[in-house]
């Protein structure tokens, strides 16, 4: 596109989470600003522009994200872009703003951005990166060139993951990649946090149960190696979060879940909060039981946990 001279003034990269879309946006901006000619397929990493970019000091680049502790990008932040664009490009390769997550702009911010999209200052390039393409207003979407990045190539992702995890053997790398549903950054996060790996596996199995793709007793068997206390703690944590997510109190999707928003969101909608509360009571009661002298037979307990769970999530 760049080589054909057909680069528009606004590009919208859409990708599900954990595929590295934000990084792609950064790399792309660095590449456009790179001063080495003729352009290669990547930024040179050696010129003045690349060095400034890497140091986070490039005067022709600005990253726009929600302010610390905030969920949304606000109108004042978008208005500040006008100031940024009002100055001439320092190095003559245009001025680039990367907006991430573009789907976190509230309505007022989107409207302010629309003005920029409709009357782009000369040399302005806007890069929007979004995980939830559908959340971006049609008026904004229609003024951007969309670049879908929904898939990553499996072989190169696994190769990349192996390089990040030099001590992991091939089976472990393959397992992580599969658990992450083919999202290499998520697989890496899971590898670094074993708890995440485990609760992600349990969550995946919960969704499989709800959609009748699994049977509670086969799941009980599949997680048979997990110590009972750990299984209980994980289930308590997941159930609590499902209840909170049901009420919109936590963003469940930020976790390294093996499922995409598209898969999780209808699942959470179908849940019945009363049943979840009852199941949580049951879990807490079970935790008390295993700590007491009346500790039941472990296999029975594990089976009853999975049967109870299956009952709690099916409508
Ligand atoms: Zn360069």
PDB file of N, CA and C in Angstrom, residues 99-183:
ATOM      1  N   UNK A  99      -3.687   5.809  18.183  1.00  0.00           N
ATOM      2  CA  UNK A  99      -4.752   5.803  19.193  1.00  0.00           C
ATOM      3  C   UNK A  99      -5.054   4.365  19.596  1.00  0.00           C
ATOM      4  N   UNK A 100      -4.849   4.080  20.880  1.00  0.00           N
ATOM      5  CA  UNK A 100      -5.090   2.721  21.367  1.00  0.00           C
ATOM      6  C   UNK A 100      -5.627   2.741  22.789  1.00  0.00           C
ATOM      7  N   UNK A 101      -6.652   1.982  23.131  1.00  0.00           N
ATOM      8  CA  UNK A 101      -7.541   1.271  22.214  1.00  0.00           C
ATOM      9  C   UNK A 101      -8.541   2.258  21.613  1.00  0.00           C
ATOM     10  N   UNK A 102      -8.644   2.246  20.296  1.00  0.00           N
ATOM     11  CA  UNK A 102      -9.509   3.218  19.634  1.00  0.00           C
ATOM     12  C   UNK A 102     -10.972   3.007  20.037  1.00  0.00           C
ATOM     13  N   UNK A 103     -11.309   1.777  20.454  1.00  0.00           N
ATOM     14  CA  UNK A 103     -12.694   1.520  20.867  1.00  0.00           C
ATOM     15  C   UNK A 103     -12.975   2.049  22.272  1.00  0.00           C
ATOM     16  N   UNK A 104     -11.961   2.665  22.914  1.00  0.00           N
ATOM     17  CA  UNK A 104     -12.206   3.208  24.251  1.00  0.00           C
ATOM     18  C   UNK A 104     -12.526   4.704  24.211  1.00  0.00           C
ATOM     19  N   UNK A 105     -12.620   5.272  23.001  1.00  0.00           N
ATOM     20  CA  UNK A 105     -13.013   6.684  22.924  1.00  0.00           C
ATOM     21  C   UNK A 105     -14.498   6.790  23.249  1.00  0.00           C
ATOM     22  N   UNK A 106     -14.857   7.726  24.106  1.00  0.00           N
ATOM     23  CA  UNK A 106     -16.294   7.886  24.345  1.00  0.00           C
ATOM     24  C   UNK A 106     -16.894   8.682  23.181  1.00  0.00           C
ATOM     25  N   UNK A 107     -18.201   8.875  23.219  1.00  0.00           N
ATOM     26  CA  UNK A 107     -18.880   9.466  22.064  1.00  0.00           C
ATOM     27  C   UNK A 107     -18.339  10.861  21.728  1.00  0.00           C
ATOM     28  N   UNK A 108     -18.142  11.667  22.776  1.00  0.00           N
ATOM     29  CA  UNK A 108     -17.661  13.035  22.534  1.00  0.00           C
ATOM     30  C   UNK A 108     -16.271  13.004  21.905  1.00  0.00           C
ATOM     31  N   UNK A 109     -15.433  12.088  22.389  1.00  0.00           N
ATOM     32  CA  UNK A 109     -14.072  11.986  21.847  1.00  0.00           C
ATOM     33  C   UNK A 109     -14.123  11.535  20.389  1.00  0.00           C
ATOM     34  N   UNK A 110     -15.004  10.575  20.090  1.00  0.00           N
ATOM     35  CA  UNK A 110     -15.140  10.099  18.705  1.00  0.00           C
ATOM     36  C   UNK A 110     -15.583  11.229  17.784  1.00  0.00           C
ATOM     37  N   UNK A 111     -16.518  12.045  18.281  1.00  0.00           N
ATOM     38  CA  UNK A 111     -16.996  13.160  17.457  1.00  0.00           C
ATOM     39  C   UNK A 111     -15.887  14.167  17.192  1.00  0.00           C
ATOM     40  N   UNK A 112     -15.063  14.395  18.222  1.00  0.00           N
ATOM     41  CA  UNK A 112     -13.950  15.328  18.038  1.00  0.00           C
ATOM     42  C   UNK A 112     -12.958  14.762  17.018  1.00  0.00           C
ATOM     43  N   UNK A 113     -12.761  13.452  17.079  1.00  0.00           N
ATOM     44  CA  UNK A 113     -11.831  12.819  16.138  1.00  0.00           C
ATOM     45  C   UNK A 113     -12.356  12.915  14.710  1.00  0.00           C
ATOM     46  N   UNK A 114     -13.675  12.832  14.603  1.00  0.00           N
ATOM     47  CA  UNK A 114     -14.312  12.890  13.286  1.00  0.00           C
ATOM     48  C   UNK A 114     -13.889  14.149  12.527  1.00  0.00           C
ATOM     49  N   UNK A 115     -13.787  15.260  13.259  1.00  0.00           N
ATOM     50  CA  UNK A 115     -13.389  16.522  12.615  1.00  0.00           C
ATOM     51  C   UNK A 115     -12.007  16.384  11.999  1.00  0.00           C
ATOM     52  N   UNK A 116     -11.105  15.715  12.753  1.00  0.00           N
ATOM     53  CA  UNK A 116      -9.744  15.512  12.240  1.00  0.00           C
ATOM     54  C   UNK A 116      -9.752  14.606  11.012  1.00  0.00           C
ATOM     55  N   UNK A 117     -10.633  13.611  11.056  1.00  0.00           N
ATOM     56  CA  UNK A 117     -10.689  12.659   9.945  1.00  0.00           C
ATOM     57  C   UNK A 117     -11.267  13.312   8.691  1.00  0.00           C
ATOM     58  N   UNK A 118     -12.170  14.260   8.920  1.00  0.00           N
ATOM     59  CA  UNK A 118     -12.819  14.893   7.771  1.00  0.00           C
ATOM     60  C   UNK A 118     -11.944  15.968   7.141  1.00  0.00           C
ATOM     61  N   UNK A 119     -11.187  16.666   7.995  1.00  0.00           N
ATOM     62  CA  UNK A 119     -10.299  17.698   7.457  1.00  0.00           C
ATOM     63  C   UNK A 119      -8.895  17.468   7.985  1.00  0.00           C
ATOM     64  N   UNK A 120      -8.242  16.422   7.486  1.00  0.00           N
ATOM     65  CA  UNK A 120      -6.920  16.089   8.030  1.00  0.00           C
ATOM     66  C   UNK A 120      -5.897  17.173   7.712  1.00  0.00           C
ATOM     67  N   UNK A 121      -5.118  17.611   8.729  1.00  0.00           N
ATOM     68  CA  UNK A 121      -4.049  18.568   8.464  1.00  0.00           C
ATOM     69  C   UNK A 121      -3.051  17.922   7.503  1.00  0.00           C
ATOM     70  N   UNK A 122      -2.334  18.735   6.754  1.00  0.00           N
ATOM     71  CA  UNK A 122      -1.439  18.134   5.764  1.00  0.00           C
ATOM     72  C   UNK A 122      -0.325  17.357   6.472  1.00  0.00           C
ATOM     73  N   UNK A 123      -0.025  16.184   5.963  1.00  0.00           N
ATOM     74  CA  UNK A 123       1.026  15.342   6.542  1.00  0.00           C
ATOM     75  C   UNK A 123       0.584  14.546   7.755  1.00  0.00           C
ATOM     76  N   UNK A 124      -0.709  14.640   8.095  1.00  0.00           N
ATOM     77  CA  UNK A 124      -1.169  13.922   9.291  1.00  0.00           C
ATOM     78  C   UNK A 124      -1.490  12.470   8.951  1.00  0.00           C
ATOM     79  N   UNK A 125      -1.029  11.573   9.810  1.00  0.00           N
ATOM     80  CA  UNK A 125      -1.425  10.174   9.678  1.00  0.00           C
ATOM     81  C   UNK A 125      -1.964   9.717  11.029  1.00  0.00           C
ATOM     82  N   UNK A 126      -3.162   9.151  11.018  1.00  0.00           N
ATOM     83  CA  UNK A 126      -3.766   8.629  12.250  1.00  0.00           C
ATOM     84  C   UNK A 126      -3.783   7.114  12.175  1.00  0.00           C
ATOM     85  N   UNK A 127      -3.256   6.481  13.216  1.00  0.00           N
ATOM     86  CA  UNK A 127      -3.313   5.025  13.282  1.00  0.00           C
ATOM     87  C   UNK A 127      -4.230   4.655  14.436  1.00  0.00           C
ATOM     88  N   UNK A 128      -5.322   3.999  14.137  1.00  0.00           N
ATOM     89  CA  UNK A 128      -6.240   3.569  15.192  1.00  0.00           C
ATOM     90  C   UNK A 128      -6.070   2.067  15.378  1.00  0.00           C
ATOM     91  N   UNK A 129      -5.946   1.640  16.621  1.00  0.00           N
ATOM     92  CA  UNK A 129      -5.830   0.204  16.888  1.00  0.00           C
ATOM     93  C   UNK A 129      -6.971  -0.190  17.814  1.00  0.00           C
ATOM     94  N   UNK A 130      -7.747  -1.201  17.417  1.00  0.00           N
ATOM     95  CA  UNK A 130      -8.923  -1.572  18.216  1.00  0.00           C
ATOM     96  C   UNK A 130      -9.072  -3.078  18.330  1.00  0.00           C
ATOM     97  N   UNK A 131      -9.497  -3.521  19.515  1.00  0.00           N
ATOM     98  CA  UNK A 131      -9.827  -4.939  19.689  1.00  0.00           C
ATOM     99  C   UNK A 131     -11.289  -5.185  19.364  1.00  0.00           C
ATOM    100  N   UNK A 132     -12.105  -4.162  19.610  1.00  0.00           N
ATOM    101  CA  UNK A 132     -13.544  -4.342  19.381  1.00  0.00           C
ATOM    102  C   UNK A 132     -13.991  -3.391  18.279  1.00  0.00           C
ATOM    103  N   UNK A 133     -13.764  -3.864  17.066  1.00  0.00           N
ATOM    104  CA  UNK A 133     -14.032  -3.052  15.884  1.00  0.00           C
ATOM    105  C   UNK A 133     -15.474  -2.531  15.886  1.00  0.00           C
ATOM    106  N   UNK A 134     -16.408  -3.411  16.294  1.00  0.00           N
ATOM    107  CA  UNK A 134     -17.825  -3.053  16.225  1.00  0.00           C
ATOM    108  C   UNK A 134     -18.188  -1.903  17.163  1.00  0.00           C
ATOM    109  N   UNK A 135     -17.334  -1.638  18.168  1.00  0.00           N
ATOM    110  CA  UNK A 135     -17.626  -0.568  19.131  1.00  0.00           C
ATOM    111  C   UNK A 135     -17.273   0.813  18.577  1.00  0.00           C
ATOM    112  N   UNK A 136     -16.570   0.835  17.462  1.00  0.00           N
ATOM    113  CA  UNK A 136     -16.183   2.128  16.896  1.00  0.00           C
ATOM    114  C   UNK A 136     -17.334   2.663  16.050  1.00  0.00           C
ATOM    115  N   UNK A 137     -17.725   3.925  16.280  1.00  0.00           N
ATOM    116  CA  UNK A 137     -18.871   4.451  15.531  1.00  0.00           C
ATOM    117  C   UNK A 137     -18.657   4.333  14.018  1.00  0.00           C
ATOM    118  N   UNK A 138     -19.727   4.038  13.325  1.00  0.00           N
ATOM    119  CA  UNK A 138     -19.673   3.867  11.874  1.00  0.00           C
ATOM    120  C   UNK A 138     -19.069   5.086  11.183  1.00  0.00           C
ATOM    121  N   UNK A 139     -19.390   6.280  11.718  1.00  0.00           N
ATOM    122  CA  UNK A 139     -18.884   7.511  11.098  1.00  0.00           C
ATOM    123  C   UNK A 139     -17.353   7.544  11.118  1.00  0.00           C
ATOM    124  N   UNK A 140     -16.762   7.034  12.202  1.00  0.00           N
ATOM    125  CA  UNK A 140     -15.299   6.996  12.299  1.00  0.00           C
ATOM    126  C   UNK A 140     -14.757   5.886  11.400  1.00  0.00           C
ATOM    127  N   UNK A 141     -15.377   4.706  11.528  1.00  0.00           N
ATOM    128  CA  UNK A 141     -14.928   3.547  10.749  1.00  0.00           C
ATOM    129  C   UNK A 141     -14.883   3.844   9.260  1.00  0.00           C
ATOM    130  N   UNK A 142     -15.954   4.511   8.786  1.00  0.00           N
ATOM    131  CA  UNK A 142     -16.084   4.697   7.340  1.00  0.00           C
ATOM    132  C   UNK A 142     -15.037   5.661   6.792  1.00  0.00           C
ATOM    133  N   UNK A 143     -14.363   6.390   7.681  1.00  0.00           N
ATOM    134  CA  UNK A 143     -13.344   7.331   7.215  1.00  0.00           C
ATOM    135  C   UNK A 143     -11.927   6.793   7.373  1.00  0.00           C
ATOM    136  N   UNK A 144     -11.836   5.516   7.737  1.00  0.00           N
ATOM    137  CA  UNK A 144     -10.515   4.901   7.899  1.00  0.00           C
ATOM    138  C   UNK A 144     -10.365   3.735   6.925  1.00  0.00           C
ATOM    139  N   UNK A 145      -9.131   3.447   6.587  1.00  0.00           N
ATOM    140  CA  UNK A 145      -8.872   2.220   5.834  1.00  0.00           C
ATOM    141  C   UNK A 145      -8.662   1.121   6.865  1.00  0.00           C
ATOM    142  N   UNK A 146      -9.467   0.080   6.793  1.00  0.00           N
ATOM    143  CA  UNK A 146      -9.367  -0.968   7.806  1.00  0.00           C
ATOM    144  C   UNK A 146      -8.314  -2.007   7.418  1.00  0.00           C
ATOM    145  N   UNK A 147      -7.485  -2.337   8.391  1.00  0.00           N
ATOM    146  CA  UNK A 147      -6.491  -3.389   8.166  1.00  0.00           C
ATOM    147  C   UNK A 147      -6.735  -4.483   9.204  1.00  0.00           C
ATOM    148  N   UNK A 148      -7.470  -5.535   8.832  1.00  0.00           N
ATOM    149  CA  UNK A 148      -7.750  -6.585   9.816  1.00  0.00           C
ATOM    150  C   UNK A 148      -6.496  -7.414  10.080  1.00  0.00           C
ATOM    151  N   UNK A 149      -6.195  -7.636  11.347  1.00  0.00           N
ATOM    152  CA  UNK A 149      -5.034  -8.473  11.705  1.00  0.00           C
ATOM    153  C   UNK A 149      -5.543  -9.550  12.655  1.00  0.00           C
ATOM    154  N   UNK A 150      -6.505 -10.323  12.218  1.00  0.00           N
ATOM    155  CA  UNK A 150      -7.167 -11.252  13.137  1.00  0.00           C
ATOM    156  C   UNK A 150      -6.382 -12.543  13.340  1.00  0.00           C
ATOM    157  N   UNK A 151      -5.530 -12.854  12.401  1.00  0.00           N
ATOM    158  CA  UNK A 151      -4.831 -14.135  12.523  1.00  0.00           C
ATOM    159  C   UNK A 151      -3.327 -13.942  12.549  1.00  0.00           C
ATOM    160  N   UNK A 152      -2.680 -14.846  13.272  1.00  0.00           N
ATOM    161  CA  UNK A 152      -1.223 -14.862  13.197  1.00  0.00           C
ATOM    162  C   UNK A 152      -0.827 -16.219  12.637  1.00  0.00           C
ATOM    163  N   UNK A 153       0.280 -16.242  11.974  1.00  0.00           N
ATOM    164  CA  UNK A 153       0.711 -17.481  11.349  1.00  0.00           C
ATOM    165  C   UNK A 153       1.225 -18.418  12.440  1.00  0.00           C
ATOM    166  N   UNK A 154       0.708 -19.645  12.472  1.00  0.00           N
ATOM    167  CA  UNK A 154       0.978 -20.539  13.600  1.00  0.00           C
ATOM    168  C   UNK A 154       2.467 -20.875  13.744  1.00  0.00           C
ATOM    169  N   UNK A 155       3.087 -21.277  12.649  1.00  0.00           N
ATOM    170  CA  UNK A 155       4.483 -21.730  12.747  1.00  0.00           C
ATOM    171  C   UNK A 155       5.387 -20.617  13.268  1.00  0.00           C
ATOM    172  N   UNK A 156       5.222 -19.401  12.730  1.00  0.00           N
ATOM    173  CA  UNK A 156       6.116 -18.325  13.169  1.00  0.00           C
ATOM    174  C   UNK A 156       5.783 -17.888  14.595  1.00  0.00           C
ATOM    175  N   UNK A 157       4.491 -17.992  14.995  1.00  0.00           N
ATOM    176  CA  UNK A 157       4.128 -17.640  16.372  1.00  0.00           C
ATOM    177  C   UNK A 157       4.773 -18.604  17.356  1.00  0.00           C
ATOM    178  N   UNK A 158       4.729 -19.895  17.024  1.00  0.00           N
ATOM    179  CA  UNK A 158       5.303 -20.895  17.923  1.00  0.00           C
ATOM    180  C   UNK A 158       6.817 -20.711  18.000  1.00  0.00           C
ATOM    181  N   UNK A 159       7.397 -20.378  16.873  1.00  0.00           N
ATOM    182  CA  UNK A 159       8.845 -20.124  16.841  1.00  0.00           C
ATOM    183  C   UNK A 159       9.188 -18.925  17.737  1.00  0.00           C
ATOM    184  N   UNK A 160       8.375 -17.865  17.633  1.00  0.00           N
ATOM    185  CA  UNK A 160       8.591 -16.670  18.454  1.00  0.00           C
ATOM    186  C   UNK A 160       8.443 -17.009  19.935  1.00  0.00           C
ATOM    187  N   UNK A 161       7.393 -17.794  20.239  1.00  0.00           N
ATOM    188  CA  UNK A 161       7.122 -18.155  21.629  1.00  0.00           C
ATOM    189  C   UNK A 161       8.274 -18.980  22.205  1.00  0.00           C
ATOM    190  N   UNK A 162       8.788 -19.916  21.415  1.00  0.00           N
ATOM    191  CA  UNK A 162       9.926 -20.737  21.860  1.00  0.00           C
ATOM    192  C   UNK A 162      11.118 -19.855  22.193  1.00  0.00           C
ATOM    193  N   UNK A 163      11.336 -18.832  21.362  1.00  0.00           N
ATOM    194  CA  UNK A 163      12.481 -17.942  21.589  1.00  0.00           C
ATOM    195  C   UNK A 163      12.309 -17.143  22.882  1.00  0.00           C
ATOM    196  N   UNK A 164      11.038 -16.810  23.237  1.00  0.00           N
ATOM    197  CA  UNK A 164      10.790 -16.048  24.470  1.00  0.00           C
ATOM    198  C   UNK A 164      10.915 -16.938  25.707  1.00  0.00           C
ATOM    199  N   UNK A 165      10.748 -18.255  25.491  1.00  0.00           N
ATOM    200  CA  UNK A 165      10.748 -19.191  26.622  1.00  0.00           C
ATOM    201  C   UNK A 165      11.842 -20.233  26.418  1.00  0.00           C
ATOM    202  N   UNK A 166      13.098 -19.807  26.522  1.00  0.00           N
ATOM    203  CA  UNK A 166      14.196 -20.722  26.174  1.00  0.00           C
ATOM    204  C   UNK A 166      14.243 -21.984  27.037  1.00  0.00           C
ATOM    205  N   UNK A 167      13.664 -21.929  28.260  1.00  0.00           N
ATOM    206  CA  UNK A 167      13.755 -23.114  29.116  1.00  0.00           C
ATOM    207  C   UNK A 167      12.579 -24.077  28.919  1.00  0.00           C
ATOM    208  N   UNK A 168      11.567 -23.647  28.156  1.00  0.00           N
ATOM    209  CA  UNK A 168      10.390 -24.509  27.972  1.00  0.00           C
ATOM    210  C   UNK A 168      10.626 -25.493  26.827  1.00  0.00           C
ATOM    211  N   UNK A 169      10.191 -26.753  27.019  1.00  0.00           N
ATOM    212  CA  UNK A 169      10.358 -27.699  25.910  1.00  0.00           C
ATOM    213  C   UNK A 169       9.221 -27.520  24.895  1.00  0.00           C
ATOM    214  N   UNK A 170       9.340 -28.225  23.773  1.00  0.00           N
ATOM    215  CA  UNK A 170       8.402 -28.012  22.667  1.00  0.00           C
ATOM    216  C   UNK A 170       6.961 -28.339  23.065  1.00  0.00           C
ATOM    217  N   UNK A 171       6.779 -29.401  23.873  1.00  0.00           N
ATOM    218  CA  UNK A 171       5.423 -29.780  24.294  1.00  0.00           C
ATOM    219  C   UNK A 171       4.759 -28.659  25.080  1.00  0.00           C
ATOM    220  N   UNK A 172       5.552 -28.063  25.979  1.00  0.00           N
ATOM    221  CA  UNK A 172       5.040 -26.972  26.815  1.00  0.00           C
ATOM    222  C   UNK A 172       4.645 -25.776  25.933  1.00  0.00           C
ATOM    223  N   UNK A 173       5.501 -25.459  24.974  1.00  0.00           N
ATOM    224  CA  UNK A 173       5.222 -24.327  24.084  1.00  0.00           C
ATOM    225  C   UNK A 173       3.950 -24.600  23.273  1.00  0.00           C
ATOM    226  N   UNK A 174       3.830 -25.819  22.737  1.00  0.00           N
ATOM    227  CA  UNK A 174       2.637 -26.170  21.951  1.00  0.00           C
ATOM    228  C   UNK A 174       1.381 -26.087  22.812  1.00  0.00           C
ATOM    229  N   UNK A 175       1.504 -26.589  24.057  1.00  0.00           N
ATOM    230  CA  UNK A 175       0.362 -26.574  24.977  1.00  0.00           C
ATOM    231  C   UNK A 175      -0.090 -25.139  25.256  1.00  0.00           C
ATOM    232  N   UNK A 176       0.881 -24.276  25.562  1.00  0.00           N
ATOM    233  CA  UNK A 176       0.553 -22.878  25.869  1.00  0.00           C
ATOM    234  C   UNK A 176      -0.118 -22.210  24.675  1.00  0.00           C
ATOM    235  N   UNK A 177       0.424 -22.481  23.499  1.00  0.00           N
ATOM    236  CA  UNK A 177      -0.118 -21.846  22.296  1.00  0.00           C
ATOM    237  C   UNK A 177      -1.567 -22.282  22.077  1.00  0.00           C
ATOM    238  N   UNK A 178      -1.818 -23.566  22.313  1.00  0.00           N
ATOM    239  CA  UNK A 178      -3.167 -24.098  22.134  1.00  0.00           C
ATOM    240  C   UNK A 178      -4.117 -23.494  23.184  1.00  0.00           C
ATOM    241  N   UNK A 179      -3.642 -23.469  24.442  1.00  0.00           N
ATOM    242  CA  UNK A 179      -4.462 -22.913  25.524  1.00  0.00           C
ATOM    243  C   UNK A 179      -4.811 -21.449  25.264  1.00  0.00           C
ATOM    244  N   UNK A 180      -3.899 -20.746  24.611  1.00  0.00           N
ATOM    245  CA  UNK A 180      -4.106 -19.311  24.409  1.00  0.00           C
ATOM    246  C   UNK A 180      -5.002 -19.047  23.208  1.00  0.00           C
ATOM    247  N   UNK A 181      -5.473 -20.118  22.587  1.00  0.00           N
ATOM    248  CA  UNK A 181      -6.318 -19.974  21.411  1.00  0.00           C
ATOM    249  C   UNK A 181      -5.566 -19.258  20.288  1.00  0.00           C
ATOM    250  N   UNK A 182      -4.286 -19.570  20.184  1.00  0.00           N
ATOM    251  CA  UNK A 182      -3.501 -19.038  19.079  1.00  0.00           C
ATOM    252  C   UNK A 182      -3.091 -17.586  19.218  1.00  0.00           C
ATOM    253  N   UNK A 183      -3.030 -17.075  20.466  1.00  0.00           N
ATOM    254  CA  UNK A 183      -2.593 -15.690  20.675  1.00  0.00           C
ATOM    255  C   UNK A 183      -1.242 -15.708  21.395  1.00  0.00           C
TER     256      UNK A 183
END
